[in-house]
Each structure stands twice: as structure tokens, then as C-alpha cells.
Coordinates of C-alpha atoms and ligand atoms in Angstrom, one line a residue:
X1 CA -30.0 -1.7 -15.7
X2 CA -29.2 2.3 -15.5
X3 CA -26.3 3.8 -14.4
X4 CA -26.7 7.1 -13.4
X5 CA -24.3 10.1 -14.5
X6 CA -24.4 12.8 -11.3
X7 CA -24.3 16.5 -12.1
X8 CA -21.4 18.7 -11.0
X9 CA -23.3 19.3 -7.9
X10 CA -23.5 15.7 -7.2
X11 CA -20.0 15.3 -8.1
X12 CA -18.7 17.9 -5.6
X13 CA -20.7 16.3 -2.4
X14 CA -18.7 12.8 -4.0
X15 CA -14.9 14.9 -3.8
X16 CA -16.5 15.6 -0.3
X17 CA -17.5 12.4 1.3
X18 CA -14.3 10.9 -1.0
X19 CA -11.9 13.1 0.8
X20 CA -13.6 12.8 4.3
X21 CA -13.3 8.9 4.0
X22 CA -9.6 9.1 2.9
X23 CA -8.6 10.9 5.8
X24 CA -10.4 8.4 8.1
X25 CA -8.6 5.6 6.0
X26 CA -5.1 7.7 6.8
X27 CA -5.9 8.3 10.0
X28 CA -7.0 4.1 11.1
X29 CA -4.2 2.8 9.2
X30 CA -1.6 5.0 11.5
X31 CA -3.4 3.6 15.0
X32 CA -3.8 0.0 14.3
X33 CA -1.8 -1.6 17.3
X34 CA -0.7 -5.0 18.0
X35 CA -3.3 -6.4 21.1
X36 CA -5.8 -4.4 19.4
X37 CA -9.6 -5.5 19.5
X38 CA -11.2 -5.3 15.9
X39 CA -13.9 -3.5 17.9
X40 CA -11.7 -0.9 18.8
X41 CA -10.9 -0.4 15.8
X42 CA -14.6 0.0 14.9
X43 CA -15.5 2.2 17.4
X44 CA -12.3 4.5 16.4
X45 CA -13.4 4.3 12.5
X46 CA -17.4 5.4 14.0
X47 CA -16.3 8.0 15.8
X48 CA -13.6 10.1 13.5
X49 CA -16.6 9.2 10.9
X50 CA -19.3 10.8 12.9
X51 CA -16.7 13.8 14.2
X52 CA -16.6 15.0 10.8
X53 CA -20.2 15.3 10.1
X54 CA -20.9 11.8 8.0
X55 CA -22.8 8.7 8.5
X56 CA -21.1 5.2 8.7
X57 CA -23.2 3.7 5.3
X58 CA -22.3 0.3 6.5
X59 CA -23.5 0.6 10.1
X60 CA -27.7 -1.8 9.7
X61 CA -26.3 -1.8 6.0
X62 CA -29.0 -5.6 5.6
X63 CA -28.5 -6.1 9.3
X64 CA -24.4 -5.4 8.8
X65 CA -23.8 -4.5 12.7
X66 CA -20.9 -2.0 12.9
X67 CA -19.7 0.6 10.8
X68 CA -15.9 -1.0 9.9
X69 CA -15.9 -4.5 8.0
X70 CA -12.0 -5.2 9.7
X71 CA -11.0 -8.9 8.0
X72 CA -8.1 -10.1 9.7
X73 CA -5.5 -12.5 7.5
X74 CA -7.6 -15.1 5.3
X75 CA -10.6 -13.2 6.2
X76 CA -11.1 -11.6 2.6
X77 CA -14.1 -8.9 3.8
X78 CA -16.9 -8.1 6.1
X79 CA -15.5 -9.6 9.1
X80 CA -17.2 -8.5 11.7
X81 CA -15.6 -6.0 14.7
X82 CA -15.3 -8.6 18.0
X83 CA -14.5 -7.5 21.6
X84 CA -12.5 -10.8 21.4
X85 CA -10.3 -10.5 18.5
X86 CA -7.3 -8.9 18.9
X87 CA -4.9 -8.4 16.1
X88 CA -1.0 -9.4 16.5
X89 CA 2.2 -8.7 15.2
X90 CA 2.8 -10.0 11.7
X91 CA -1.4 -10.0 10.8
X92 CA -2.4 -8.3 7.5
X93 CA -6.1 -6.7 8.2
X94 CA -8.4 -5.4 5.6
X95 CA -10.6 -2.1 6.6
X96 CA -13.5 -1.4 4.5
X97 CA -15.3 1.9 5.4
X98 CA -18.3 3.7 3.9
X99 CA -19.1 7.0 4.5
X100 CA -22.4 9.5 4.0
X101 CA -22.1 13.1 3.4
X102 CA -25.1 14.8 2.9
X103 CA -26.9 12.2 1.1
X104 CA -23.7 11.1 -1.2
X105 CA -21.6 7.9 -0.7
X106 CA -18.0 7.0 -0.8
X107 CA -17.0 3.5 -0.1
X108 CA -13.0 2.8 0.4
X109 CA -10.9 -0.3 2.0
X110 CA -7.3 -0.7 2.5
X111 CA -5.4 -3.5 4.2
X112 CA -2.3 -2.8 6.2
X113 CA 0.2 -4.2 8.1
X114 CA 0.9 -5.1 11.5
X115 CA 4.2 -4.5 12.4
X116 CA 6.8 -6.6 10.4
X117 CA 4.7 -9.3 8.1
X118 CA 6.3 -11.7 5.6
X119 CA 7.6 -11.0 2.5
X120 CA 4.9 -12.6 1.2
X121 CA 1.6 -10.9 2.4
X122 CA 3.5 -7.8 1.8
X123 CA 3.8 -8.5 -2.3
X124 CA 0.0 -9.0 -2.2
X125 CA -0.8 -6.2 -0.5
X126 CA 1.1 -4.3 -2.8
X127 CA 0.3 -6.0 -5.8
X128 CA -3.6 -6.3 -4.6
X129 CA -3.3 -2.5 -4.8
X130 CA -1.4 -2.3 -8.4
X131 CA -4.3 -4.3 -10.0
X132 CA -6.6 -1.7 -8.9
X133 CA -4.1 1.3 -10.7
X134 CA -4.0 -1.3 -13.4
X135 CA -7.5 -1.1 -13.8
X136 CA -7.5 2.7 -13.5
X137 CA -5.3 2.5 -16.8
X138 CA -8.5 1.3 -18.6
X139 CA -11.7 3.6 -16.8
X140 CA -11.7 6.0 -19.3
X141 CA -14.9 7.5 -20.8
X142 CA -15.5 5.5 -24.6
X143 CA -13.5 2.3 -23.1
X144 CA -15.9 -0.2 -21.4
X145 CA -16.7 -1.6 -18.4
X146 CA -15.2 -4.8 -18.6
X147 CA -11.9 -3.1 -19.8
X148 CA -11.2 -2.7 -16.1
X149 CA -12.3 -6.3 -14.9
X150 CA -9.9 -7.9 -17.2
X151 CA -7.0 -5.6 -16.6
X152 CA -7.2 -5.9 -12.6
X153 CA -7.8 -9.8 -13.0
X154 CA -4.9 -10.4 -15.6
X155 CA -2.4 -8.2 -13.7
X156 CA -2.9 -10.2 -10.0
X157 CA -3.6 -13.6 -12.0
X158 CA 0.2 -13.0 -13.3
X159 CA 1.5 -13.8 -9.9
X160 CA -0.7 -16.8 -9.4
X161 CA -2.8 -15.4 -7.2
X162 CA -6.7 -16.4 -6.8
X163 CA -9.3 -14.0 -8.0
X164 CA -12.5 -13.8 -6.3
X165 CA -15.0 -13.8 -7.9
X166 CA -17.8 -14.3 -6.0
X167 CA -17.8 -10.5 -5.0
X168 CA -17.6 -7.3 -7.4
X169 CA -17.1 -3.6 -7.4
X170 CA -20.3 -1.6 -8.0
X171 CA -21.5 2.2 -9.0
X172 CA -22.0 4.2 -5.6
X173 CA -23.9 7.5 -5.0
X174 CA -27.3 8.1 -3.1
X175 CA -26.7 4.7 -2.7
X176 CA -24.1 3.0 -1.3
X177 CA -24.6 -0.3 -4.3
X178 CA -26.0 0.6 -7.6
X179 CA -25.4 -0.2 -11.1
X180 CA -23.5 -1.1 -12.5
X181 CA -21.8 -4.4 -10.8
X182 CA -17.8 -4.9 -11.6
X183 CA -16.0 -7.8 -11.7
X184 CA -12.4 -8.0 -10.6
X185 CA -11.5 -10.6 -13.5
X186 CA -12.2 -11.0 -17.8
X187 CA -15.4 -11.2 -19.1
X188 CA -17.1 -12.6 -22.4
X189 CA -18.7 -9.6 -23.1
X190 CA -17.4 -6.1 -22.6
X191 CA -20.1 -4.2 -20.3
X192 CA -21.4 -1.2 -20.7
X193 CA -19.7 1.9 -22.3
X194 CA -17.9 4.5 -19.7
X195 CA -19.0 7.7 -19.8
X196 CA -18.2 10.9 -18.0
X197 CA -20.1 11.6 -14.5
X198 CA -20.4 7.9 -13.8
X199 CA -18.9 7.0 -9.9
X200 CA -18.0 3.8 -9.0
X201 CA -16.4 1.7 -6.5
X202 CA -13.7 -0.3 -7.8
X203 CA -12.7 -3.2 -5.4
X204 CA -10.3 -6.3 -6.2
X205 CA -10.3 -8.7 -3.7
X206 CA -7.2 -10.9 -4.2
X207 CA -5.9 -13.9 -2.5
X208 CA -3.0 -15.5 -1.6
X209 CA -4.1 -19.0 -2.7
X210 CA -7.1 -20.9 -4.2
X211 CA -9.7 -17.6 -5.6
X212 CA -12.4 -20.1 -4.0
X213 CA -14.0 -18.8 -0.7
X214 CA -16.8 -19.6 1.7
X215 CA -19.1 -17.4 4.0
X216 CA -18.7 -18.2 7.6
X217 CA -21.8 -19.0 10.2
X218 CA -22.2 -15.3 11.1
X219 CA -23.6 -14.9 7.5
X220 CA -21.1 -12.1 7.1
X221 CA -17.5 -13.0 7.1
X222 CA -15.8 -14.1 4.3
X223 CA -12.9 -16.4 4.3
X224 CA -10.5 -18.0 1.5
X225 CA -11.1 -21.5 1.4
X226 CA -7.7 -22.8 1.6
X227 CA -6.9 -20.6 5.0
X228 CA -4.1 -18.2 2.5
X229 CA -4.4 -14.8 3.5
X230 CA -6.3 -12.2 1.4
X231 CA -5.7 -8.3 0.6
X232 CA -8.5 -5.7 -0.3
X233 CA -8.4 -2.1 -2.2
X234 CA -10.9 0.1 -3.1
X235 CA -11.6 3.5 -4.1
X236 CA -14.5 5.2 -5.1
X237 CA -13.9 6.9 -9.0
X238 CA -15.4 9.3 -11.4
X239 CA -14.9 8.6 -15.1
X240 CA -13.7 11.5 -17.1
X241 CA -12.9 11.6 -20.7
X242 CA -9.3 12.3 -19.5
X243 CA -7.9 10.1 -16.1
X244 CA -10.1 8.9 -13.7
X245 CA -10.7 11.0 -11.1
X246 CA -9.7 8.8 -7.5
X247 CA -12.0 10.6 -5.0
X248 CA -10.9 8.4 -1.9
X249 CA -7.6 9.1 -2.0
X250 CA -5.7 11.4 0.7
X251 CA -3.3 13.7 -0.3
X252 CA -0.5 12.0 1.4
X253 CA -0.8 9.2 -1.2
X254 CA -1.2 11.4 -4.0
X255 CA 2.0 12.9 -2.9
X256 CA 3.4 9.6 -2.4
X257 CA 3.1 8.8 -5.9
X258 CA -0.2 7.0 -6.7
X259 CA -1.0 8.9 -8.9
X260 CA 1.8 7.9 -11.1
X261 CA 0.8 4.4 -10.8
X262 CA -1.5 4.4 -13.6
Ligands
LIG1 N1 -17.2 -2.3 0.3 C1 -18.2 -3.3 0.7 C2 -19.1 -3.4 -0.4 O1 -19.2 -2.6 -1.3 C3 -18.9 -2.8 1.9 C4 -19.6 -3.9 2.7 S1 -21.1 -3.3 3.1 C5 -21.6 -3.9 4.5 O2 -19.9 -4.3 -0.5 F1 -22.1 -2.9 5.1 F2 -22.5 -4.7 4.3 F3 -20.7 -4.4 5.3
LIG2 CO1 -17.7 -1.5 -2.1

């Protein structure tokens, strides 16, 4: 296994594509409308992706057919964009985007509300998104890689929720998966050592119920066993001997705070 370390050329392109992807995050999240195909929300992502100059990674990603997993509710990720599904009032829905910008990926999901939602589905979203800030606390060059499993998995495990942990985070670049893989929960040993330069994409997927879930006939979609709805939230990160640096974050959500958060 090697996990590369990118050169301050490398890095900028990342702060590029990272930025680029944020806004497109910003800019879905503030359109999603009840009645709402998941399509249309695919071919909105695709285009604002395209318009400023980048590739959807995810679009033929092993036969993936659209460039915006959108997982609506228990759907956990890579559902897949349908003329047929239309999102309603009250839904939670994930959106998992990848972006290329001149040969360098960043790979980002939120999941947002739709309209008013229950109390409920709004603590995991929120919470779903602390675990990854929690996390955050611990990616600091000399700490290691499994520092940042067990402090995203301990933090949403505190509330009862289910883990999954059938899918992990991963080190992004020229490619959109490379080494090394991260798990969202405590492991035996402690992974490799941080260091500075290395990018990954940090990604807890959290659930509402059981952390057991099951692939649906499409081959893609993933869904919670139990039917309890799921939340998503990553960013793509540089290590640094200081703070990791959050490269898919827009500045509307640094100014919001988020950067206090860990
Ligand atoms: N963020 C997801 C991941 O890292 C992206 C799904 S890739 C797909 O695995 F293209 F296959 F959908
Ligand atoms: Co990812």
C-alpha cells in the first residue's frame, strides 16, 4: 500500500477542484424542491459541474450512470438519479458529487433537508456531520490513521446510532479512490502515520437504526437494513502538521462557523 504525498502544485489544483465542488454542493443544496425528480437534480449537479470547466468523476465511474449519487431517506449512498423519483416534503436526501479539475479530484456529499423534517432526521444530520469535525480533531500529521476512524465512530455511536461499516473514506487525487481506505469506526490497529501533503476523503455514513445494510438489485443503491433513514458527509482534506486543511468547503460555511467545529 502507498499513499502518495502531492507537491504544492498538486495541492493547489486540489484547493481548485475542492472549491469548485463546494460551490456546486452550495448551489444544489439551495434548489432541491419538493416534486423534484432525483434526475433533475442530476442533470442540475452535471451541468453547473461541466459550466465551470470540470468533469463529473462519478459519471461511468465501474459502470456508475450519472454524475450525482442522490440517496433519498434510508437510502445510505449511490442511489441512483430516476425520472420517477420525486422527492417530498419532510425527505432527507444525501448528494454525493465528485469533481475533476485538470486531472485532480475532489469528492464531497452533503444531505439536506426537504422542507420541515422531524426532529429526529434533523439530529443525525447534524450529528452525522459533527462526527466528521470530530474526526478532523484527530487528522493531524504524526497522529494516525485510525485516530480519525475511532473518533468519528465513538462520537455518532454515543447517540446509538449504527455505523456502517461496510463502506469507508479513502485518499483521493489523480484518482478519485486511492490509498489509503478509512473506516468510519475503531480499529485494532492504528493505520498508517499522517503526514503532511496526504489528501483524503473522509466520509461517515451514519444511520438512524441498525449500522447493518444491504445493496439493492440495481447493484448500486445502498439501503439500511431496517428501512431507518441514513445521513452522509464528506470532504476532501489535506493533512498539515497544523489543522487540516478542508478543501470542499464553501466559504459560506466557513463563515458559518465550521471551522470552529473542530
Ligand atoms: N463518495 C463516493 C465514494 O467515494 C462516490 C461514489 S462513486 C460512484 O465512493 F461513482 F461510483 F458513484
Ligand atoms: Co468518497
Amino acid at each position: 500500500m502507498s499513499v502518495s504525498i502531492k507537491s504544492s502544485q498538486e495541492i493547489e489544483l486540489m484547493r481548485e477542484a475542492g472549491r469548485i465542488l463546494a460551490t456546486v454542493h452550495q448551489e444544489l443544496g439551495k434548489n432541491i424542491r419538493p416534486g423534484m425528480s432525483t434526475m433533475d437534480i442530476d442533470r442540475l449537479g452535471e451541468e453547473m459541474i461541466r459550466s465551470y470547466g470540470c468533469i463529473p468523476s462519478f459519471k461511468n465511474y465501474c459502470g456508475y450512470p450519472a454524475s450525482i449519487c442522490v440517496s433519498v431517506n434510508d437510502e445510505v449512498v449511490h442511489g441512483i438519479p430516476s425520472e420517477k423519483r420525486l422527492i417530498q416534503e419532510g425527505d432527507i436526501v444525501s448528494l454525493d458529487a465528485g469533481v475533476i479539475y485538470k486531472g485532480y479530484h475532489s469528492d464531497a456529499a452533503r444531505t439536506v433537508a426537504v422542507g420541515e423534517i422531524s426532529e429526529k432526521a434533523k439530529l443525525l444530520i447534524e450529528r452525522t456531520r459533527q462526527s466528521f469535525f470530530e474526526g478532523m480533531k484527530k487528522a493531524v500529521a504524526g497522529n494516525h490513521l485510525h485516530d480519525i476512524s475511532a473518533a468519528i465512530g465513538d462520537y455518532a455511536e454515543s447517540f446509538g446510532y449504527g455505523v456502517v461499516r461496510d463502506l469507508c473514506g479513502h485518499g483521493i487525487g489523480n484518482h478519485l479512490h486511492e490509498d489509503p481506505e478509512i473506516p468510519n469506526f475503531r480499529q485494532w490497529r492504528r493505520g498508517i502515520k499522517l503526514r503532511p501533503g496526504m489528501t483524503l476523503a473522509v466520509e461517515p455514513m451514519i444511520n438512524l437504526g441498525t449500522s447493518e445494510v444491504e445493496w439493492m438489485d440495481d447493484e448500486w443503491t445502498v439501503v439500511t437494513e431496517d428501512g431507518a433513514p441514513s445521513a452522509h458527509y464528506e470532504n476532501t482534506i489535506l493533512i498539515t502538521e497544523g489543522k487540516p486543511e478542508i478543501l470542499s468547503l464553501t466559504e459560506e460555511e466557513k463563515a458559518a462557523g465550521y471551522l470552529d467545529l473542530f
